[in-house]
Tab-separated table of C-alpha atoms in Angstrom:
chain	number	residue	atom	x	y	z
A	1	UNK	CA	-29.326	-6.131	17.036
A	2	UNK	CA	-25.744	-5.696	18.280
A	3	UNK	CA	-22.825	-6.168	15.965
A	4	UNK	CA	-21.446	-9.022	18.187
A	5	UNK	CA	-24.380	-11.147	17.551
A	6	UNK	CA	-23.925	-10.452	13.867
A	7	UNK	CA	-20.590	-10.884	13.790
A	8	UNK	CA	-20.673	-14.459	15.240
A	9	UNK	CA	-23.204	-15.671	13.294
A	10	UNK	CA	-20.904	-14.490	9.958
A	11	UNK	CA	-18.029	-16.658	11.832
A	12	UNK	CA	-20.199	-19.729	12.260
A	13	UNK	CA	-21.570	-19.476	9.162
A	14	UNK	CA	-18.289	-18.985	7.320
A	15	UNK	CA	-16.768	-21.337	8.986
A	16	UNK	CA	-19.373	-23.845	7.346
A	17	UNK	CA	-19.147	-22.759	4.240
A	18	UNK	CA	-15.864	-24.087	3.544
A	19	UNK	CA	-17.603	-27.587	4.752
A	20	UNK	CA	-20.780	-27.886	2.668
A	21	UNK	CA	-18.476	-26.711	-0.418
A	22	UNK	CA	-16.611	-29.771	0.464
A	23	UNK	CA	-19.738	-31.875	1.320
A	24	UNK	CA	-21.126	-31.138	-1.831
A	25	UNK	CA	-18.456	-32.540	-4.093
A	26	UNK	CA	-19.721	-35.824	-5.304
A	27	UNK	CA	-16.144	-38.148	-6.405
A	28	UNK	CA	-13.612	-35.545	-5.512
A	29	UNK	CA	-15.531	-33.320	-8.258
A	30	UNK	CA	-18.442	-30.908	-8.781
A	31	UNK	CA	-21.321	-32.004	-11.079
A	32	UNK	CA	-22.586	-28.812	-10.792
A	33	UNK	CA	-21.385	-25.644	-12.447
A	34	UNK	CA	-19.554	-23.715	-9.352
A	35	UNK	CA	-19.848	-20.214	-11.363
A	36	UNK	CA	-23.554	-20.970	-11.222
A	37	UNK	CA	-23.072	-20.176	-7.137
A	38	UNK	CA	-22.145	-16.518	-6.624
A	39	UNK	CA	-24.927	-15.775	-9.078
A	40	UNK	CA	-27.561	-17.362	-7.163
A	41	UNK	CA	-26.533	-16.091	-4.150
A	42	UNK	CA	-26.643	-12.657	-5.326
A	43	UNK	CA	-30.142	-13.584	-6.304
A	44	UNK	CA	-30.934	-14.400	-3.275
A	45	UNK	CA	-29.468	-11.554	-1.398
A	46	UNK	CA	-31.059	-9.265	-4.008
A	47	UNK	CA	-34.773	-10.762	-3.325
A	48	UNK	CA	-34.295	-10.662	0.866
A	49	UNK	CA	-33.284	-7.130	0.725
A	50	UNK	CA	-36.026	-6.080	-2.022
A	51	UNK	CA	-38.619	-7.752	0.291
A	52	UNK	CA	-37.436	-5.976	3.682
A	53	UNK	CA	-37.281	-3.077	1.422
A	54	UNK	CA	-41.066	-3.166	0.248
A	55	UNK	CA	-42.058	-3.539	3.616
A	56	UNK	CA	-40.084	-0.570	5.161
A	57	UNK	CA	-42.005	1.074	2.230
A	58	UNK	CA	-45.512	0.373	3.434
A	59	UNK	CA	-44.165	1.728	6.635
A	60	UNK	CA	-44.530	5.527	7.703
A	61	UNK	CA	-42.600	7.906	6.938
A	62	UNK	CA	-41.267	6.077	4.401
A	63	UNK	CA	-37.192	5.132	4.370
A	64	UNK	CA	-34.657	7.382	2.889
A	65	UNK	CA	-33.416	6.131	-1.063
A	66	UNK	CA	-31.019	8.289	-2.803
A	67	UNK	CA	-31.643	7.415	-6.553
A	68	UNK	CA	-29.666	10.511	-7.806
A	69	UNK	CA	-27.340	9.308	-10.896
A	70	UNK	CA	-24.464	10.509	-8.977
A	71	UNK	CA	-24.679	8.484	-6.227
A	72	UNK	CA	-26.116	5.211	-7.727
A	73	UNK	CA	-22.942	4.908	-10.310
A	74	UNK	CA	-20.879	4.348	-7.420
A	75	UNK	CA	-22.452	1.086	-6.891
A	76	UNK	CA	-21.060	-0.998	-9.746
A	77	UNK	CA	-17.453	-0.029	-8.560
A	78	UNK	CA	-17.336	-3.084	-5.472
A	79	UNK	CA	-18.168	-5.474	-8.211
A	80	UNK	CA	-15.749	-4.168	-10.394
A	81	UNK	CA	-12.819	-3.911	-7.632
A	82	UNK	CA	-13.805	-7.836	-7.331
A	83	UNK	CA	-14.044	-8.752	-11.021
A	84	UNK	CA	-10.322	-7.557	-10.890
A	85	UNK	CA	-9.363	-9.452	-7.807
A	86	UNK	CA	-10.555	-13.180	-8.811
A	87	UNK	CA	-8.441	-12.595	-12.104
A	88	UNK	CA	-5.194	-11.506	-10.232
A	89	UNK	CA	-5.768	-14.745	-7.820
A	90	UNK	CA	-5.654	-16.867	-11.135
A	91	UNK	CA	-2.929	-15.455	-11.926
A	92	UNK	CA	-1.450	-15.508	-8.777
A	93	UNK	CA	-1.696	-19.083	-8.456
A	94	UNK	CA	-0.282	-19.447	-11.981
A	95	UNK	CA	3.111	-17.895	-9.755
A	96	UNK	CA	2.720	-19.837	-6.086
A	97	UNK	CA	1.369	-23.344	-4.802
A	98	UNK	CA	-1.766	-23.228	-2.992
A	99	UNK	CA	-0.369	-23.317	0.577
A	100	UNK	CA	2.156	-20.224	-0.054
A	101	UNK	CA	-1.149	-18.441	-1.708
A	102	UNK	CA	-3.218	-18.829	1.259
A	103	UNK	CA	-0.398	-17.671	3.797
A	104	UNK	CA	0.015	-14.246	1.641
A	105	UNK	CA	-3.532	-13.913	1.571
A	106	UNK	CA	-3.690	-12.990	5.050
A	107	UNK	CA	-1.825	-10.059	3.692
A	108	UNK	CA	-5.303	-8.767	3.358
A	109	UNK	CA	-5.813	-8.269	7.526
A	110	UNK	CA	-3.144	-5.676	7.660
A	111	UNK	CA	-4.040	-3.961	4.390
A	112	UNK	CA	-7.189	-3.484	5.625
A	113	UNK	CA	-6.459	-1.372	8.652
A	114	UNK	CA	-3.947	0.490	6.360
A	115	UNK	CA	-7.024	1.463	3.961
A	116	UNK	CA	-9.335	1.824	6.888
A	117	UNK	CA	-6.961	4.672	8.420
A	118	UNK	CA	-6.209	6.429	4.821
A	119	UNK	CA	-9.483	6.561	3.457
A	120	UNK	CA	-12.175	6.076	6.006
A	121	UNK	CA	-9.658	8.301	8.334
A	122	UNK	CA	-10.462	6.052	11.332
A	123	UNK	CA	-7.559	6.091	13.920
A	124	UNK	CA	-6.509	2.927	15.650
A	125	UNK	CA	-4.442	3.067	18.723
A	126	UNK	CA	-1.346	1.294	18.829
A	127	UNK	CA	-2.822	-1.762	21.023
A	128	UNK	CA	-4.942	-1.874	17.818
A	129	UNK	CA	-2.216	-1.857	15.582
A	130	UNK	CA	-0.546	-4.614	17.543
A	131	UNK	CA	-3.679	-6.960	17.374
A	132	UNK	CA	-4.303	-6.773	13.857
A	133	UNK	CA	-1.293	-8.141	12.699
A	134	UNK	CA	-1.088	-10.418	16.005
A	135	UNK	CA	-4.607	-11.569	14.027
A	136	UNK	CA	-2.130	-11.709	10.521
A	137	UNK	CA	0.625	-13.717	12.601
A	138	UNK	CA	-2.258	-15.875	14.290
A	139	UNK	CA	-3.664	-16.936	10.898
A	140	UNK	CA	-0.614	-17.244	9.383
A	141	UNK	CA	0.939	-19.372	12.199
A	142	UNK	CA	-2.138	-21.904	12.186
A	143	UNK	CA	-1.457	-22.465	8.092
A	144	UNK	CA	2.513	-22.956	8.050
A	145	UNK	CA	2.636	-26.359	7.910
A	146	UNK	CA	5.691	-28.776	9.344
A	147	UNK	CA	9.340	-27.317	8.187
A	148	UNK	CA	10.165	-30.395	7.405
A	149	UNK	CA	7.481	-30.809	4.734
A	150	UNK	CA	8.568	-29.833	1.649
A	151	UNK	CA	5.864	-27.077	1.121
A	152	UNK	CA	6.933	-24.955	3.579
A	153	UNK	CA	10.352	-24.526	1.757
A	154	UNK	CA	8.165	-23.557	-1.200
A	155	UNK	CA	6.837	-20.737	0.773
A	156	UNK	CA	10.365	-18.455	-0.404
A	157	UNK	CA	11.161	-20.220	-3.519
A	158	UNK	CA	8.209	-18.755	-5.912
A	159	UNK	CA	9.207	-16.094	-8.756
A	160	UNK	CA	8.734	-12.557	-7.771
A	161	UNK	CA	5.837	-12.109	-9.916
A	162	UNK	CA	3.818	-14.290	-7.565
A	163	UNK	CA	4.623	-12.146	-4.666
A	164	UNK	CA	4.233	-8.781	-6.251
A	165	UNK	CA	0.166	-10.468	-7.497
A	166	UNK	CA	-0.236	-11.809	-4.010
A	167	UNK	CA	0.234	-7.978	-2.846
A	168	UNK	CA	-1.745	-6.900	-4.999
A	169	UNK	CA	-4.682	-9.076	-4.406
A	170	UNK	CA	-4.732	-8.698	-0.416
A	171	UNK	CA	-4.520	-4.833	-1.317
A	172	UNK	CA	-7.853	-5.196	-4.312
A	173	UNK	CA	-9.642	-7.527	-1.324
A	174	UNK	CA	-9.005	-4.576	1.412
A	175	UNK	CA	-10.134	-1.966	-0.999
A	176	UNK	CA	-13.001	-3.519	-1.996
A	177	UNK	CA	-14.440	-3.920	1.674
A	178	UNK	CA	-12.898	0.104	2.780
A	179	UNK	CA	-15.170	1.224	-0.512
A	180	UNK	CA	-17.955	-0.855	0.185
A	181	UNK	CA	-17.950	0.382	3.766
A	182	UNK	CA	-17.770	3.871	2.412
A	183	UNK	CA	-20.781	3.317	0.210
A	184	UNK	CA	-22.803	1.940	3.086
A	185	UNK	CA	-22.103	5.145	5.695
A	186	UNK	CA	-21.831	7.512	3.063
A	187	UNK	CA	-25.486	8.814	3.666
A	188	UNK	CA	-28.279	7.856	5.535
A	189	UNK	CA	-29.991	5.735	3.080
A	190	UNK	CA	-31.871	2.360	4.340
A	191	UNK	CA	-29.712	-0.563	4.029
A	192	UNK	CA	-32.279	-2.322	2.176
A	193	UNK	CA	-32.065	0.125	-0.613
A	194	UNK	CA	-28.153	0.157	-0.506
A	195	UNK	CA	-27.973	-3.419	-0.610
A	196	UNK	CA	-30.594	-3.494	-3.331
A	197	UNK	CA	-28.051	-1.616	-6.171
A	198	UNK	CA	-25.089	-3.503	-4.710
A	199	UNK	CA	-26.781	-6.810	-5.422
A	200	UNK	CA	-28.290	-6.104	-8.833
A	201	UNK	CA	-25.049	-5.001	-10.165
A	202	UNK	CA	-23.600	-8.128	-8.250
A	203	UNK	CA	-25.767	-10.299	-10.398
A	204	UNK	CA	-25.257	-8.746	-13.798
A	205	UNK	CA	-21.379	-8.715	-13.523
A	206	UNK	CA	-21.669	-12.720	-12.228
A	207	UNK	CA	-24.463	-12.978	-14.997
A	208	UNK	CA	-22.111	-11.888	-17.777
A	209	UNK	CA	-18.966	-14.272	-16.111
A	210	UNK	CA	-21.392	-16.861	-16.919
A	211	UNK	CA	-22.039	-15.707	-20.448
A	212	UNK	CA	-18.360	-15.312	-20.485
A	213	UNK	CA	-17.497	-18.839	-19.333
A	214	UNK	CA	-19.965	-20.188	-22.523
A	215	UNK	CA	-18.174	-17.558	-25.196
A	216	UNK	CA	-14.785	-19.447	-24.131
A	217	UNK	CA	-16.243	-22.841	-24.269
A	218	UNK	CA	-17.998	-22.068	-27.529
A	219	UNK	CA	-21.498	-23.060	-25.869
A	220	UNK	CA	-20.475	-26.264	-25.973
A	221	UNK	CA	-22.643	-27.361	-23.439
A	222	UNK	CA	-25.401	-24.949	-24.439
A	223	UNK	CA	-26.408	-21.727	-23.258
A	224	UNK	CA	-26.162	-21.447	-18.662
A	225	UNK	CA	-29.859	-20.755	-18.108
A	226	UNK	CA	-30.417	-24.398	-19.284
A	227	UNK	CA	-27.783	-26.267	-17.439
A	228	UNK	CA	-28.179	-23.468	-14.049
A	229	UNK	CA	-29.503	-26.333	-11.914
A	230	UNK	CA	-27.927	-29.130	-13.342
A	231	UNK	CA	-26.425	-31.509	-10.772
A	232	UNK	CA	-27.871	-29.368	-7.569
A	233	UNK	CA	-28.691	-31.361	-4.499
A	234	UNK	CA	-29.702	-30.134	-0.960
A	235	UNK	CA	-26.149	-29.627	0.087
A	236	UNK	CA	-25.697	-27.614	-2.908
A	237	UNK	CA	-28.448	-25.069	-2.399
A	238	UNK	CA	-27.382	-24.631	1.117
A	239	UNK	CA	-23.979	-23.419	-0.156
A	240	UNK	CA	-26.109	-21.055	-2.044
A	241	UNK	CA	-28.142	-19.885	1.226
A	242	UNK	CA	-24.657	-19.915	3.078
A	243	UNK	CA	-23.146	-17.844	0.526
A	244	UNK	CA	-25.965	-15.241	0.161
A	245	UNK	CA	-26.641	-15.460	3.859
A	246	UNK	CA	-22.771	-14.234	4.800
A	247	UNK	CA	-23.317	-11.437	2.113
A	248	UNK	CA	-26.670	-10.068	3.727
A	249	UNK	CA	-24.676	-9.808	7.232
A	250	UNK	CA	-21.501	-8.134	5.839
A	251	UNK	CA	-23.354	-5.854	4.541
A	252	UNK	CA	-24.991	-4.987	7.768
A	253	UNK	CA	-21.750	-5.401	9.658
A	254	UNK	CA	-20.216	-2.223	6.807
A	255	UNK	CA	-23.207	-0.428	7.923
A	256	UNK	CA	-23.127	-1.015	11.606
A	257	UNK	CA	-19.748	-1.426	12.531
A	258	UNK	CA	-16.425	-1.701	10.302
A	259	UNK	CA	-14.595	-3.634	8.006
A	260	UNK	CA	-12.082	-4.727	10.931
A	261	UNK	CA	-14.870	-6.326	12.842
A	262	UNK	CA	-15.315	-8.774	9.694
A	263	UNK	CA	-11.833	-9.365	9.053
A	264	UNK	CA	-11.836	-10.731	12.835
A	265	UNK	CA	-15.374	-12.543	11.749
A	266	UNK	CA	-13.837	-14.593	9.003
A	267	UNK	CA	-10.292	-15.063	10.485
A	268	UNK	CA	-12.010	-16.746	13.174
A	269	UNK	CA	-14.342	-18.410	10.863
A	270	UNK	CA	-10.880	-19.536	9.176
A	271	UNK	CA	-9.600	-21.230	12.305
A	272	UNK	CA	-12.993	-22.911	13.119
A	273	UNK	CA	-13.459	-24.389	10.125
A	274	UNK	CA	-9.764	-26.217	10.758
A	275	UNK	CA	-11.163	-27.434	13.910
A	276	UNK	CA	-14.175	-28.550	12.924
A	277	UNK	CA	-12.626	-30.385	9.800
A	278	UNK	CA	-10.663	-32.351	12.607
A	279	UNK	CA	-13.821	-34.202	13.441
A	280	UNK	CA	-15.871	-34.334	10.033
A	281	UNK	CA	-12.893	-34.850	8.069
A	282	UNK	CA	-9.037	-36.294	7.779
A	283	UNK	CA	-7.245	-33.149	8.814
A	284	UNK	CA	-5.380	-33.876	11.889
A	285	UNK	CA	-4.691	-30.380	14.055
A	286	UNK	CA	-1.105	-29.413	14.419
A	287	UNK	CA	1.016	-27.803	17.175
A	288	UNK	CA	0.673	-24.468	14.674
A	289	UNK	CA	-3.193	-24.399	14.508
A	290	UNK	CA	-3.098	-24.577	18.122
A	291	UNK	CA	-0.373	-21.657	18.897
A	292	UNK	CA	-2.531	-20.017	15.742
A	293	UNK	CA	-6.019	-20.169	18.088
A	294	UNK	CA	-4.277	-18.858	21.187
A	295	UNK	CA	-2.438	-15.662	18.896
A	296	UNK	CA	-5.849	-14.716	17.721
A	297	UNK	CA	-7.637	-15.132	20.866
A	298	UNK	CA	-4.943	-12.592	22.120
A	299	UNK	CA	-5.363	-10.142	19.058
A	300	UNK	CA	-9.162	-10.378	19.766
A	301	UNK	CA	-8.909	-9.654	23.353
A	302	UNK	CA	-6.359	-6.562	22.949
A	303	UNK	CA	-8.853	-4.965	19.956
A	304	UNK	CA	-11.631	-5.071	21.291
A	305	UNK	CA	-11.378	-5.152	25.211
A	306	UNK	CA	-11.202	-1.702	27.122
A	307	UNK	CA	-7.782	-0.013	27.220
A	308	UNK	CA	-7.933	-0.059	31.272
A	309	UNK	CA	-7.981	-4.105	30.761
A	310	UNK	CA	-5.318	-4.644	29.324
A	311	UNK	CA	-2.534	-1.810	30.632
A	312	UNK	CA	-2.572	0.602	33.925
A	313	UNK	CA	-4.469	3.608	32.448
A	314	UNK	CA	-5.280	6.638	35.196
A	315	UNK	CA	-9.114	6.850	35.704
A	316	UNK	CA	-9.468	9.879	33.714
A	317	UNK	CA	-7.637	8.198	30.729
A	318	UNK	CA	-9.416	4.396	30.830
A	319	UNK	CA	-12.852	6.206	31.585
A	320	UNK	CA	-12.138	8.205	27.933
A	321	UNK	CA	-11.876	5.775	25.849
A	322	UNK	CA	-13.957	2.954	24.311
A	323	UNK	CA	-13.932	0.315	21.660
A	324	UNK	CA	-14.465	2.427	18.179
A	325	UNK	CA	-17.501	0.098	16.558
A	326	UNK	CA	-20.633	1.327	16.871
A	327	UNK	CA	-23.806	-0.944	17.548
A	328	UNK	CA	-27.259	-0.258	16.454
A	329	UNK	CA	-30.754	-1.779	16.679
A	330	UNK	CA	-32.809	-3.129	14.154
C-alpha cells in the first residue's frame, strides 16, 4: 500500500470524526461518558493489531519482535508525553478562549518539522520549509474569524501564561509524534508487534484516567466498568471505530513515511471537516476558509511535488532529487 492512499483515508476519516462527535450529542450534551472513548479505541486498536500479529505468526519465517526490557520500556513514554499534553490544554484553556486556543494550536505544524530536523536529523529543503508554515498560515487563515467580531480582538488580549502553555502544548504534541516515529523505525520489528506495546500501555494509562475521573468524583456514580456503555448508540460506537481506526493508520503512516505527511493528513482533514459542516450543519464558509483551502493547496503542492515543478532546476539537479517519504507495500 502506498502512503498516499493511507494518508487520504486518515484525512477523510478525520475529517468525520469531528462530525459523528457532534452527531452523537443528544440535547447539546453527551449521555455517554466521553473518557470512556479513547479507552475503547485503544481496545480496539490493541485487538486489530494482536490479530494481524497472530497471523504473521503462523506465517514462515516468523516476524521480527524485540521483547528485550530495554527496548520495550520505551513504549510507555508516547503515552506519557500525551498524559502531559491533555493537562497543559486544560490549563491552557483556563488562560485563552477557545478560538485563540485553536489558532495557537497550529503552532504544532511548525514544531513538528523543527523536532523532525533535530532529532530524527531529516533535512528539509527550503521549498519545504516554506510549505510547512504556508500549511501553519493556511490553517490559521481558514480559523481567524471576521475582525470585526469581537473574538478576534481576543486573539492578543490573553495573559502571558496562556501563550507560554499554548507553546508548550504544540511543542508536547510535536514531540510526541517525532518519538513515536522514532519508536516505529528504530528497528526492524513488525508493526503489529510495535503497535501491540504502544496500545496496551495506551489502554492502561486511559484505564487509570478513568479510575482517576471516579477517585475525584468519589464513585459517585459507581465504579466505570459498570456505567462503560451507558448511553452508547450506533453513532457513538462509530466514533469509537473512527477513533481507533485513525490510530491504526498513523501508526502505519510513522512507520512508512513521516510525521509531516500526517500533519498535512489532519490539516487537511481540519479544512474538510469546515466544508463539510457547511452542508450538514449551520456553519456558513467565510472569505478566510476559502483563502485558508487555496494556502494549503499551495503548501501541499510545493512539499510534496518535484523540485523541477515548481522552479528552473538544470537536469542534473531536478533528476537528483525526490520527495523524502518513503512508500512501502503491505
Amino acid at each position: 500500500m502506498q502512503w498516499y492512499v493511507v494518508a487520504s483515508l486518515l484525512t477523510l476519516l478525520t475529517s468525520s470524526q469531528g462530525i459523528l462527535t457532534t452527531l452523537s450529542q443528544s440535547d447539546g450534551g453527551y449521555k455517554y461518558d466521553y473518557a470512556t472513548i479513547p479507552f475503547l479505541a485503544e481496545i480496539f486498536k490493541l485487538l486489530v493489531s494482536s490479530i494481524f500479529l497472530w497471523r504473521e505468526c503462523k506465517k514462515s519465517p516468523p516476524p521480527r519482535m524485540t521483547t528485550e526490557w530495554k527496548t520495550v520500556r520505551l513504549y510507555p513514554i508516547p503515552s506519557i508525553i500525551y498524559l502531559i499534553h491533555n493537562n497543559v490544554q486544560f490549563a491552557t484553556l483556563t488562560y485563552v478562549d477557545t478560538s485563540t486556543y485553536q489558532i495557537m494550536g497550529n503552532l504544532k505544524i511548525v514544531t513538528t518539522g523543527i523536532l523532525f530536523r533535530l532529532f530524527l536529523k531529516r533535512k528539509l529543503s527550503n521549498l519545504q520549509w516554506m510549505a510547512i508554515v504556508l500549511l501553519a498560515v493556511g490553517t490559521t487563515t481558514s480559523q481567524v474569524k471576521g475582525c470585526g467580531e469581537a473574538s478576534c480582538d481576543s486573539l492578543f488580549s490573553s495573559p502571558i501564561q496562556g501563550y507560554m502553555l499554548g507553546v508548550l502544548s504544540a511543542c508536547l504534541s510535536a514531540l510526541a509524534g517525532v518519538y513515536t516515529e522514532f519508536l516505529m523505525k528504530k528497528n526492524n520489528d513488525t508493526l503489529y508487534w510495535q503497535n501491540v506495546q504502544l496500545y496496551t500501555f495506551g489502554a492502561i494509562f486511559n484505564m487509570g484516567r478513568l479510575f482517576l475521573d471516579d477517585f475525584r468524583g468519589g464513585f459517585e456514580n459507581g465504579p466505570w466498568w459498570d456505567r462503560l456503555f451507558n448511553g452508547y448508540t450506533i453513532t457513538t460506537w462509530l466514533v469509537v471505530l473512527n477513533l481507533g481506526s485513525t490510530g491504526l493508520l498513523v501508526s502505519w503512516l510513522m512507520k512508512y513515511a513521516d510525521n509531516i505527511v500526517k500533519v498535512y493528513s489532519t490539516s487537511m482533514a481540519m479544512l474538510l471537516t469546515m466544508v463539510l459542516s457547511v452542508f450538514l450543519f449551520t456553519f456558513k464558509p467565510t472569505l478566510q476558509l476559502l483563502l485558508g483551502i487555496i494556502i494549503c493547496i499551495m503548501s501541499l503542492h510545493m512539499y510534496f511535488a518535484p523540485p523541477s515543478t515548481l522552479v528552473d532546476l538544470p537536469v542534473s539537479v531536478s533528476a537528483s532529487q525526490s520527495v523524502p517519504v518513503k512508500a512501502a507495500d503491505t
